[in-house]
Amino acid sequence: MKSSLFALCASCDRGFGATTSQRSEVSSLLTSLSELSPTVNPSYGVDDNLPDAPLRGLWRLVYTSALDVLSLGASPISTVGAIYQDARELPTIMNVIDQQPRVQSLFPSNFPQTVLRSEVTTRASIRTDTRVGLEFKALGVAPVEVLGLDAKFVPPLKLNFPKLPDSFQEAGYFEILYLDEDLLVIEQGQGGSAAGVFAATRVDDIS
């Protein structure tokens, strides 16, 4: 079932190019998988920085139905590269999005690349056995490459989010629908409403 999911997600460009039929098929697969999740308490250890926390790791997006992410693909300025959820240093969870100038797609594949990376830093907390709360801490933006040259030495432009009342902080969360050694499926929530599904595979490093 997972191999079918990965193949389907690849064929629809992680959801950015999905048809209505493909979205329905992915949704059906994710629903079936969520009923078979082998991890009983997937949020265990999230806010205690425990080394055996099931969620700990680096996860690369293979599919999403979240409109706030899919809308990035419609930008006339940039295209969307790799997207990660970095949960290696719990309780910090960082969402990482790489973007490239859209004009770059007009050049040969060996043309020197320019990559801009955005990082949203959050602090995770346990809400239930399957629900993880998120407190948004900061947004950072920095170049990774400029015309093929390493630009990681450039300090990021960073914006710290203001401290909000508890009632607002509790509005952000995600529900873990499926978790095993190599696949994570979550449903993002905001203010008590579902805001989209994310499926991600475990990787060793941000490339």
CSV table of C-alpha atoms in Angstrom, one decimal:
chain,number,residue,atom,x,y,z
A,1,MET,CA,0.0,0.0,0.0
A,2,LYS,CA,2.8,2.4,0.8
A,3,SER,CA,4.6,1.7,-2.5
A,4,SER,CA,1.3,2.6,-4.3
A,5,LEU,CA,1.1,5.8,-2.3
A,6,PHE,CA,4.7,6.8,-3.1
A,7,ALA,CA,4.2,6.1,-6.8
A,8,LEU,CA,1.0,8.1,-6.9
A,9,CYS,CA,2.4,11.0,-5.0
A,10,ALA,CA,5.4,11.2,-7.4
A,11,SER,CA,3.1,11.1,-10.4
A,12,CYS,CA,1.2,14.2,-9.2
A,13,ASP,CA,4.2,16.2,-8.1
A,14,ARG,CA,3.5,16.0,-4.3
A,15,GLY,CA,0.0,17.3,-4.9
A,16,PHE,CA,1.0,20.4,-6.8
A,17,GLY,CA,-0.1,18.8,-10.1
A,18,ALA,CA,-2.8,16.5,-8.8
A,19,THR,CA,-6.1,16.0,-10.6
A,20,THR,CA,-9.4,15.6,-8.7
A,21,SER,CA,-9.2,11.8,-9.3
A,22,GLN,CA,-5.6,11.6,-8.0
A,23,ARG,CA,-6.5,13.6,-4.9
A,24,SER,CA,-9.4,11.2,-4.2
A,25,GLU,CA,-7.1,8.2,-4.7
A,26,VAL,CA,-4.5,9.5,-2.4
A,27,SER,CA,-7.1,10.4,0.2
A,28,SER,CA,-8.4,6.8,0.1
A,29,LEU,CA,-5.0,5.3,0.5
A,30,LEU,CA,-4.1,7.6,3.4
A,31,THR,CA,-7.4,6.7,5.1
A,32,SER,CA,-6.7,3.0,4.8
A,33,LEU,CA,-3.2,3.5,6.0
A,34,SER,CA,-4.3,5.5,9.1
A,35,GLU,CA,-6.3,2.5,10.2
A,36,LEU,CA,-3.1,0.4,10.2
A,37,SER,CA,-0.7,2.7,12.0
A,38,PRO,CA,1.7,0.6,14.1
A,39,THR,CA,2.6,3.4,16.5
A,40,VAL,CA,0.1,3.5,19.4
A,41,ASN,CA,1.3,6.7,21.1
A,42,PRO,CA,3.0,8.7,18.3
A,43,SER,CA,3.3,11.9,20.3
A,44,TYR,CA,5.3,10.2,23.0
A,45,GLY,CA,8.4,12.2,24.1
A,46,VAL,CA,7.7,15.2,21.8
A,47,ASP,CA,8.0,17.8,24.6
A,48,ASP,CA,10.4,16.0,26.8
A,49,ASN,CA,13.2,15.7,24.2
A,50,LEU,CA,13.3,11.9,24.6
A,51,PRO,CA,15.7,10.1,22.3
A,52,ASP,CA,13.1,7.4,21.6
A,53,ALA,CA,10.3,9.8,20.6
A,54,PRO,CA,8.7,8.1,17.5
A,55,LEU,CA,8.3,11.5,15.7
A,56,ARG,CA,12.0,12.4,16.0
A,57,GLY,CA,13.7,12.6,12.6
A,58,LEU,CA,13.9,14.5,9.4
A,59,TRP,CA,10.8,14.1,7.1
A,60,ARG,CA,10.6,15.1,3.4
A,61,LEU,CA,7.2,15.9,2.0
A,62,VAL,CA,5.8,13.5,-0.7
A,63,TYR,CA,2.2,14.8,-0.7
A,64,THR,CA,0.0,17.5,0.7
A,65,SER,CA,-3.5,18.8,0.2
A,66,ALA,CA,-3.0,21.9,2.3
A,67,LEU,CA,-3.9,25.0,0.3
A,68,ASP,CA,-1.4,27.3,2.0
A,69,VAL,CA,1.4,25.1,0.7
A,70,LEU,CA,-0.1,24.3,-2.7
A,71,SER,CA,-0.6,28.0,-3.4
A,72,LEU,CA,3.2,28.4,-3.4
A,73,GLY,CA,3.2,26.4,-6.6
A,74,ALA,CA,1.1,29.0,-8.3
A,75,SER,CA,3.6,31.8,-7.7
A,76,PRO,CA,4.7,33.5,-11.0
A,77,ILE,CA,8.1,34.3,-9.4
A,78,SER,CA,9.3,31.0,-7.9
A,79,THR,CA,8.9,27.2,-8.0
A,80,VAL,CA,8.8,25.0,-5.0
A,81,GLY,CA,11.7,22.7,-4.3
A,82,ALA,CA,12.1,20.2,-1.4
A,83,ILE,CA,9.9,20.6,1.7
A,84,TYR,CA,10.9,19.2,5.1
A,85,GLN,CA,9.6,18.8,8.6
A,86,ASP,CA,12.7,18.8,10.8
A,87,ALA,CA,11.9,17.1,14.1
A,88,ARG,CA,15.5,16.0,15.0
A,89,GLU,CA,15.8,18.5,18.0
A,90,LEU,CA,12.5,18.1,19.8
A,91,PRO,CA,10.6,20.0,21.1
A,92,THR,CA,11.7,22.2,18.3
A,93,ILE,CA,10.0,21.4,15.0
A,94,MET,CA,11.2,23.3,11.9
A,95,ASN,CA,9.3,23.5,8.6
A,96,VAL,CA,11.7,24.0,5.7
A,97,ILE,CA,10.8,25.1,2.2
A,98,ASP,CA,13.2,25.5,-0.7
A,99,GLN,CA,12.2,27.8,-3.6
A,100,GLN,CA,13.9,28.6,-6.9
A,101,PRO,CA,13.3,31.5,-9.4
A,102,ARG,CA,10.7,30.3,-11.9
A,103,VAL,CA,12.9,31.7,-14.8
A,104,GLN,CA,15.5,29.1,-13.8
A,105,SER,CA,13.3,26.4,-15.4
A,106,LEU,CA,13.9,28.0,-18.8
A,107,PHE,CA,17.6,27.2,-18.7
A,108,PRO,CA,19.3,23.8,-19.1
A,109,SER,CA,19.4,21.5,-16.1
A,110,ASN,CA,23.2,22.1,-15.7
A,111,PHE,CA,22.7,25.8,-15.4
A,112,PRO,CA,24.0,27.1,-12.0
A,113,GLN,CA,21.1,27.1,-9.5
A,114,THR,CA,19.8,29.7,-7.1
A,115,VAL,CA,17.9,28.4,-4.1
A,116,LEU,CA,16.2,30.4,-1.3
A,117,ARG,CA,15.3,28.6,1.9
A,118,SER,CA,12.5,29.5,4.3
A,119,GLU,CA,12.4,28.1,7.8
A,120,VAL,CA,9.5,28.3,10.2
A,121,THR,CA,10.5,27.4,13.8
A,122,THR,CA,7.8,26.0,16.2
A,123,ARG,CA,7.8,24.6,19.7
A,124,ALA,CA,5.9,21.3,20.0
A,125,SER,CA,3.8,20.1,22.9
A,126,ILE,CA,1.7,17.0,23.6
A,127,ARG,CA,-2.0,17.5,23.4
A,128,THR,CA,-3.1,13.9,23.2
A,129,ASP,CA,-1.5,10.6,22.2
A,130,THR,CA,-1.9,11.5,18.6
A,131,ARG,CA,-2.1,15.4,18.6
A,132,VAL,CA,0.9,17.7,18.8
A,133,GLY,CA,0.4,21.4,19.6
A,134,LEU,CA,2.5,24.0,17.9
A,135,GLU,CA,3.7,27.4,19.2
A,136,PHE,CA,5.1,29.5,16.3
A,137,LYS,CA,8.5,31.0,17.3
A,138,ALA,CA,10.3,32.5,14.3
A,139,LEU,CA,10.6,32.8,10.5
A,140,GLY,CA,13.9,32.8,8.8
A,141,VAL,CA,14.8,33.3,5.1
A,142,ALA,CA,18.2,32.9,3.6
A,143,PRO,CA,19.9,31.9,0.3
A,144,VAL,CA,21.4,28.5,0.0
A,145,GLU,CA,22.9,28.9,-3.5
A,146,VAL,CA,23.3,31.9,-5.8
A,147,LEU,CA,24.1,30.9,-9.3
A,148,GLY,CA,25.6,27.7,-8.1
A,149,LEU,CA,27.8,29.3,-5.4
A,150,ASP,CA,27.4,28.3,-1.8
A,151,ALA,CA,25.6,31.1,0.1
A,152,LYS,CA,25.0,29.4,3.4
A,153,PHE,CA,27.4,31.8,5.0
A,154,VAL,CA,24.9,34.6,4.5
A,155,PRO,CA,23.0,35.1,7.8
A,156,PRO,CA,19.3,34.6,7.5
A,157,LEU,CA,16.7,37.4,7.7
A,158,LYS,CA,14.9,36.4,10.9
A,159,LEU,CA,11.6,37.5,12.3
A,160,ASN,CA,10.5,36.4,15.8
A,161,PHE,CA,6.8,35.9,16.3
A,162,PRO,CA,5.2,37.8,19.2
A,163,LYS,CA,4.1,35.9,22.3
A,164,LEU,CA,0.4,35.3,21.9
A,165,PRO,CA,-2.2,34.5,24.6
A,166,ASP,CA,-2.7,30.8,25.4
A,167,SER,CA,-6.0,30.7,23.6
A,168,PHE,CA,-4.3,31.6,20.3
A,169,GLN,CA,-1.3,29.4,20.9
A,170,GLU,CA,-3.5,26.4,21.3
A,171,ALA,CA,-5.0,27.0,17.8
A,172,GLY,CA,-2.1,25.4,15.9
A,173,TYR,CA,-1.6,21.7,16.0
A,174,PHE,CA,-1.3,18.6,13.9
A,175,GLU,CA,-2.9,15.1,14.3
A,176,ILE,CA,-0.6,12.1,13.6
A,177,LEU,CA,-2.7,9.7,11.4
A,178,TYR,CA,0.1,7.3,10.6
A,179,LEU,CA,3.7,6.8,11.7
A,180,ASP,CA,6.2,4.1,11.2
A,181,GLU,CA,10.0,3.9,10.5
A,182,ASP,CA,9.8,5.6,7.1
A,183,LEU,CA,6.3,7.2,6.6
A,184,LEU,CA,4.6,10.0,8.5
A,185,VAL,CA,1.1,11.2,7.7
A,186,ILE,CA,-0.4,14.2,9.6
A,187,GLU,CA,-3.4,16.3,9.4
A,188,GLN,CA,-2.7,20.0,10.0
A,189,GLY,CA,-5.3,21.8,12.2
A,190,GLN,CA,-6.0,25.5,12.9
A,191,GLY,CA,-8.6,26.7,15.3
A,192,GLY,CA,-10.2,23.3,15.6
A,193,SER,CA,-10.6,22.8,11.8
A,194,ALA,CA,-8.6,20.5,9.5
A,195,ALA,CA,-6.4,22.5,7.1
A,196,GLY,CA,-4.8,19.8,5.0
A,197,VAL,CA,-3.0,16.5,5.0
A,198,PHE,CA,0.7,15.9,4.7
A,199,ALA,CA,2.6,12.7,3.9
A,200,ALA,CA,6.3,12.6,4.4
A,201,THR,CA,9.1,10.1,4.2
A,202,ARG,CA,12.1,9.9,6.6
A,203,VAL,CA,15.4,11.0,5.1
A,204,ASP,CA,18.9,11.4,6.6
A,205,ASP,CA,19.7,15.0,5.7
A,206,ILE,CA,18.4,18.1,4.0
A,207,SER,CA,19.8,18.1,0.5
